[in-house]
Amino acid sequence: MYNKKHWPLTLYFDGDCPLCAREIKILRRHAIESRLLFIDISNDEFDAKALGFTLKQMQSSLHAHFANGRWIKGLDATLWSWRAAGLGLWAAPLTWRLLRPLLAVGYRLFCLLRPHLARLPHPDGSRRCRDKQCSVPVTKPV
């Protein structure tokens, strides 16, 4: 479906999310720069408005865009990021017609619960330490 003129895929992820950070570590180990680039939206210098989004929108689900400007999000961003890293076999269930609706519901549930998962151990323990202060994000009850 996509040829080399569509690469690289730029993946926008929340580096403060422990589960997201674990997935990104896997992808980084396999990715080559000509196919997959990473942008951490939790970085202070990141500007969602420059891309036409709010930070809240970008935090609500995974976003990515191809070199041709086409945006994808959610399960599609996950699928294509794994394909771009050469791990498409692991993401193949995301393409299965009978399983896809169930996975979509699971993904939306994960997106709703994700802010509450901030208390989980982060693969980069120092991630929570900024400006010589360490903290665990406080989550508000839904």
PDB file of C-alpha atoms in Angstrom:
ATOM      1  CA  MET A   1       0.000   0.000   0.000  1.00  0.00           C
ATOM      2  CA  TYR A   2       2.790   2.447   0.857  1.00  0.00           C
ATOM      3  CA  ASN A   3       6.032   2.794  -0.989  1.00  0.00           C
ATOM      4  CA  LYS A   4       9.230   4.584  -0.082  1.00  0.00           C
ATOM      5  CA  LYS A   5       7.875   8.006  -1.062  1.00  0.00           C
ATOM      6  CA  HIS A   6       5.480   7.766   1.906  1.00  0.00           C
ATOM      7  CA  TRP A   7       8.270   7.236   4.436  1.00  0.00           C
ATOM      8  CA  PRO A   8       9.291   8.253   6.950  1.00  0.00           C
ATOM      9  CA  LEU A   9       6.340   7.929   9.281  1.00  0.00           C
ATOM     10  CA  THR A  10       6.553  10.449  12.124  1.00  0.00           C
ATOM     11  CA  LEU A  11       5.088   9.092  15.345  1.00  0.00           C
ATOM     12  CA  TYR A  12       3.889  11.497  18.046  1.00  0.00           C
ATOM     13  CA  PHE A  13       3.934   9.798  21.443  1.00  0.00           C
ATOM     14  CA  ASP A  14       3.597  10.770  25.108  1.00  0.00           C
ATOM     15  CA  GLY A  15       6.959  10.043  26.706  1.00  0.00           C
ATOM     16  CA  ASP A  16       5.509  10.586  30.171  1.00  0.00           C
ATOM     17  CA  CYS A  17       3.229   7.550  29.734  1.00  0.00           C
ATOM     18  CA  PRO A  18       5.003   4.470  31.155  1.00  0.00           C
ATOM     19  CA  LEU A  19       3.299   1.975  28.815  1.00  0.00           C
ATOM     20  CA  CYS A  20       3.769   4.231  25.805  1.00  0.00           C
ATOM     21  CA  ALA A  21       7.458   4.671  26.664  1.00  0.00           C
ATOM     22  CA  ARG A  22       7.905   0.885  26.807  1.00  0.00           C
ATOM     23  CA  GLU A  23       6.405   0.503  23.336  1.00  0.00           C
ATOM     24  CA  ILE A  24       8.591   3.305  21.967  1.00  0.00           C
ATOM     25  CA  LYS A  25      11.721   1.614  23.382  1.00  0.00           C
ATOM     26  CA  ILE A  26      10.844  -1.513  21.387  1.00  0.00           C
ATOM     27  CA  LEU A  27      10.182   0.495  18.236  1.00  0.00           C
ATOM     28  CA  ARG A  28      13.409   2.526  18.606  1.00  0.00           C
ATOM     29  CA  ARG A  29      15.473  -0.664  18.845  1.00  0.00           C
ATOM     30  CA  HIS A  30      14.198  -1.791  15.451  1.00  0.00           C
ATOM     31  CA  ALA A  31      13.455   1.437  13.579  1.00  0.00           C
ATOM     32  CA  ILE A  32      15.643   3.051  10.996  1.00  0.00           C
ATOM     33  CA  GLU A  33      15.429   6.810  10.578  1.00  0.00           C
ATOM     34  CA  SER A  34      14.455   6.641   6.934  1.00  0.00           C
ATOM     35  CA  ARG A  35      11.202   4.868   7.894  1.00  0.00           C
ATOM     36  CA  LEU A  36      10.256   5.967  11.414  1.00  0.00           C
ATOM     37  CA  LEU A  37      10.817   9.190  13.345  1.00  0.00           C
ATOM     38  CA  PHE A  38       9.749   9.901  16.927  1.00  0.00           C
ATOM     39  CA  ILE A  39       8.380  13.105  18.480  1.00  0.00           C
ATOM     40  CA  ASP A  40       7.723  13.205  22.222  1.00  0.00           C
ATOM     41  CA  ILE A  41       4.663  15.390  22.812  1.00  0.00           C
ATOM     42  CA  SER A  42       5.495  15.673  26.517  1.00  0.00           C
ATOM     43  CA  ASN A  43       8.614  17.658  25.630  1.00  0.00           C
ATOM     44  CA  ASP A  44       8.292  21.292  26.729  1.00  0.00           C
ATOM     45  CA  GLU A  45       9.270  22.497  23.247  1.00  0.00           C
ATOM     46  CA  PHE A  46       6.566  20.503  21.460  1.00  0.00           C
ATOM     47  CA  ASP A  47       3.863  22.714  19.897  1.00  0.00           C
ATOM     48  CA  ALA A  48       0.697  20.833  18.946  1.00  0.00           C
ATOM     49  CA  LYS A  49      -0.898  24.008  17.578  1.00  0.00           C
ATOM     50  CA  ALA A  50       1.793  24.223  14.896  1.00  0.00           C
ATOM     51  CA  LEU A  51       0.410  20.912  13.595  1.00  0.00           C
ATOM     52  CA  GLY A  52      -3.215  22.026  13.786  1.00  0.00           C
ATOM     53  CA  PHE A  53      -4.071  20.142  16.970  1.00  0.00           C
ATOM     54  CA  THR A  54      -4.363  20.844  20.661  1.00  0.00           C
ATOM     55  CA  LEU A  55      -2.119  19.000  23.080  1.00  0.00           C
ATOM     56  CA  LYS A  56      -5.223  17.397  24.582  1.00  0.00           C
ATOM     57  CA  GLN A  57      -6.212  16.013  21.163  1.00  0.00           C
ATOM     58  CA  MET A  58      -2.750  14.548  20.654  1.00  0.00           C
ATOM     59  CA  GLN A  59      -2.770  13.054  24.141  1.00  0.00           C
ATOM     60  CA  SER A  60      -6.154  11.430  23.508  1.00  0.00           C
ATOM     61  CA  SER A  61      -4.704   8.889  21.057  1.00  0.00           C
ATOM     62  CA  LEU A  62      -1.522   8.075  19.205  1.00  0.00           C
ATOM     63  CA  HIS A  63      -0.954  10.285  16.143  1.00  0.00           C
ATOM     64  CA  ALA A  64       1.368   9.820  13.172  1.00  0.00           C
ATOM     65  CA  HIS A  65       1.829  11.245   9.719  1.00  0.00           C
ATOM     66  CA  PHE A  66       3.458  10.007   6.569  1.00  0.00           C
ATOM     67  CA  ALA A  67       5.919  12.040   4.524  1.00  0.00           C
ATOM     68  CA  ASN A  68       3.115  12.729   2.032  1.00  0.00           C
ATOM     69  CA  GLY A  69       1.218  14.582   4.804  1.00  0.00           C
ATOM     70  CA  ARG A  70      -1.450  11.937   5.478  1.00  0.00           C
ATOM     71  CA  TRP A  71      -2.361  11.750   9.187  1.00  0.00           C
ATOM     72  CA  ILE A  72      -3.392   8.565  10.957  1.00  0.00           C
ATOM     73  CA  LYS A  73      -4.220   7.959  14.596  1.00  0.00           C
ATOM     74  CA  GLY A  74      -5.172   5.329  17.128  1.00  0.00           C
ATOM     75  CA  LEU A  75      -4.875   1.720  16.031  1.00  0.00           C
ATOM     76  CA  ASP A  76      -3.784   2.768  12.536  1.00  0.00           C
ATOM     77  CA  ALA A  77      -0.887   4.787  13.983  1.00  0.00           C
ATOM     78  CA  THR A  78       0.101   1.773  16.062  1.00  0.00           C
ATOM     79  CA  LEU A  79      -0.131  -0.586  13.079  1.00  0.00           C
ATOM     80  CA  TRP A  80       1.895   1.594  10.737  1.00  0.00           C
ATOM     81  CA  SER A  81       4.540   2.481  13.328  1.00  0.00           C
ATOM     82  CA  TRP A  82       5.161  -1.226  13.922  1.00  0.00           C
ATOM     83  CA  ARG A  83       5.257  -1.833  10.175  1.00  0.00           C
ATOM     84  CA  ALA A  84       7.687   1.054   9.726  1.00  0.00           C
ATOM     85  CA  ALA A  85       9.954  -0.502  12.358  1.00  0.00           C
ATOM     86  CA  GLY A  86       9.873  -3.818  10.515  1.00  0.00           C
ATOM     87  CA  LEU A  87       7.668  -5.455  13.163  1.00  0.00           C
ATOM     88  CA  GLY A  88       4.495  -5.710  11.108  1.00  0.00           C
ATOM     89  CA  LEU A  89       4.055  -9.379  11.961  1.00  0.00           C
ATOM     90  CA  TRP A  90       3.508  -8.422  15.624  1.00  0.00           C
ATOM     91  CA  ALA A  91       0.877  -5.862  14.652  1.00  0.00           C
ATOM     92  CA  ALA A  92      -0.873  -8.090  12.094  1.00  0.00           C
ATOM     93  CA  PRO A  93      -3.855  -8.804  14.413  1.00  0.00           C
ATOM     94  CA  LEU A  94      -4.737  -5.104  14.083  1.00  0.00           C
ATOM     95  CA  THR A  95      -5.675  -5.846  10.474  1.00  0.00           C
ATOM     96  CA  TRP A  96      -7.874  -8.852  11.161  1.00  0.00           C
ATOM     97  CA  ARG A  97     -11.419  -7.886  10.196  1.00  0.00           C
ATOM     98  CA  LEU A  98     -13.186  -9.878  12.925  1.00  0.00           C
ATOM     99  CA  LEU A  99     -10.799  -8.787  15.687  1.00  0.00           C
ATOM    100  CA  ARG A 100     -10.459  -5.118  14.726  1.00  0.00           C
ATOM    101  CA  PRO A 101     -13.731  -3.875  16.336  1.00  0.00           C
ATOM    102  CA  LEU A 102     -12.823  -5.521  19.642  1.00  0.00           C
ATOM    103  CA  LEU A 103      -9.311  -4.069  19.508  1.00  0.00           C
ATOM    104  CA  ALA A 104     -10.767  -0.633  18.717  1.00  0.00           C
ATOM    105  CA  VAL A 105     -12.923  -0.784  21.863  1.00  0.00           C
ATOM    106  CA  GLY A 106      -9.913  -1.937  23.878  1.00  0.00           C
ATOM    107  CA  TYR A 107      -7.796   0.896  22.488  1.00  0.00           C
ATOM    108  CA  ARG A 108     -10.423   3.537  23.363  1.00  0.00           C
ATOM    109  CA  LEU A 109     -10.638   2.084  26.892  1.00  0.00           C
ATOM    110  CA  PHE A 110      -6.851   2.241  27.177  1.00  0.00           C
ATOM    111  CA  CYS A 111      -6.919   5.880  26.029  1.00  0.00           C
ATOM    112  CA  LEU A 112      -9.460   6.730  28.732  1.00  0.00           C
ATOM    113  CA  LEU A 113      -7.490   4.917  31.436  1.00  0.00           C
ATOM    114  CA  ARG A 114      -4.034   6.007  30.280  1.00  0.00           C
ATOM    115  CA  PRO A 115      -3.811   9.126  32.488  1.00  0.00           C
ATOM    116  CA  HIS A 116      -4.424   6.939  35.538  1.00  0.00           C
ATOM    117  CA  LEU A 117      -1.591   4.616  34.578  1.00  0.00           C
ATOM    118  CA  ALA A 118       0.989   7.340  35.218  1.00  0.00           C
ATOM    119  CA  ARG A 119       1.752   5.765  38.591  1.00  0.00           C
ATOM    120  CA  LEU A 120       3.200   2.667  36.924  1.00  0.00           C
ATOM    121  CA  PRO A 121       6.999   2.405  36.867  1.00  0.00           C
ATOM    122  CA  HIS A 122       8.473   4.294  33.946  1.00  0.00           C
ATOM    123  CA  PRO A 123      11.175   2.483  31.959  1.00  0.00           C
ATOM    124  CA  ASP A 124      13.311   5.590  32.404  1.00  0.00           C
ATOM    125  CA  GLY A 125      13.027   6.235  36.141  1.00  0.00           C
ATOM    126  CA  SER A 126      14.677   9.644  35.834  1.00  0.00           C
ATOM    127  CA  ARG A 127      11.893  10.701  33.467  1.00  0.00           C
ATOM    128  CA  ARG A 128       9.830  11.928  36.412  1.00  0.00           C
ATOM    129  CA  CYS A 129      12.651  14.104  37.665  1.00  0.00           C
ATOM    130  CA  ARG A 130      12.806  17.545  36.101  1.00  0.00           C
ATOM    131  CA  ASP A 131      14.458  20.679  37.364  1.00  0.00           C
ATOM    132  CA  LYS A 132      15.866  18.726  40.337  1.00  0.00           C
ATOM    133  CA  GLN A 133      12.352  17.723  41.474  1.00  0.00           C
ATOM    134  CA  CYS A 134      10.799  14.271  41.199  1.00  0.00           C
ATOM    135  CA  SER A 135       7.093  13.598  41.258  1.00  0.00           C
ATOM    136  CA  VAL A 136       4.380  11.220  40.179  1.00  0.00           C
ATOM    137  CA  PRO A 137       1.616  12.945  38.184  1.00  0.00           C
ATOM    138  CA  VAL A 138      -1.608  13.322  40.128  1.00  0.00           C
ATOM    139  CA  THR A 139      -4.648  11.898  38.391  1.00  0.00           C
ATOM    140  CA  LYS A 140      -8.134  13.165  38.967  1.00  0.00           C
ATOM    141  CA  PRO A 141     -11.019  10.735  39.356  1.00  0.00           C
ATOM    142  CA  VAL A 142     -13.197  10.460  36.260  1.00  0.00           C
TER     143      VAL A 142
END
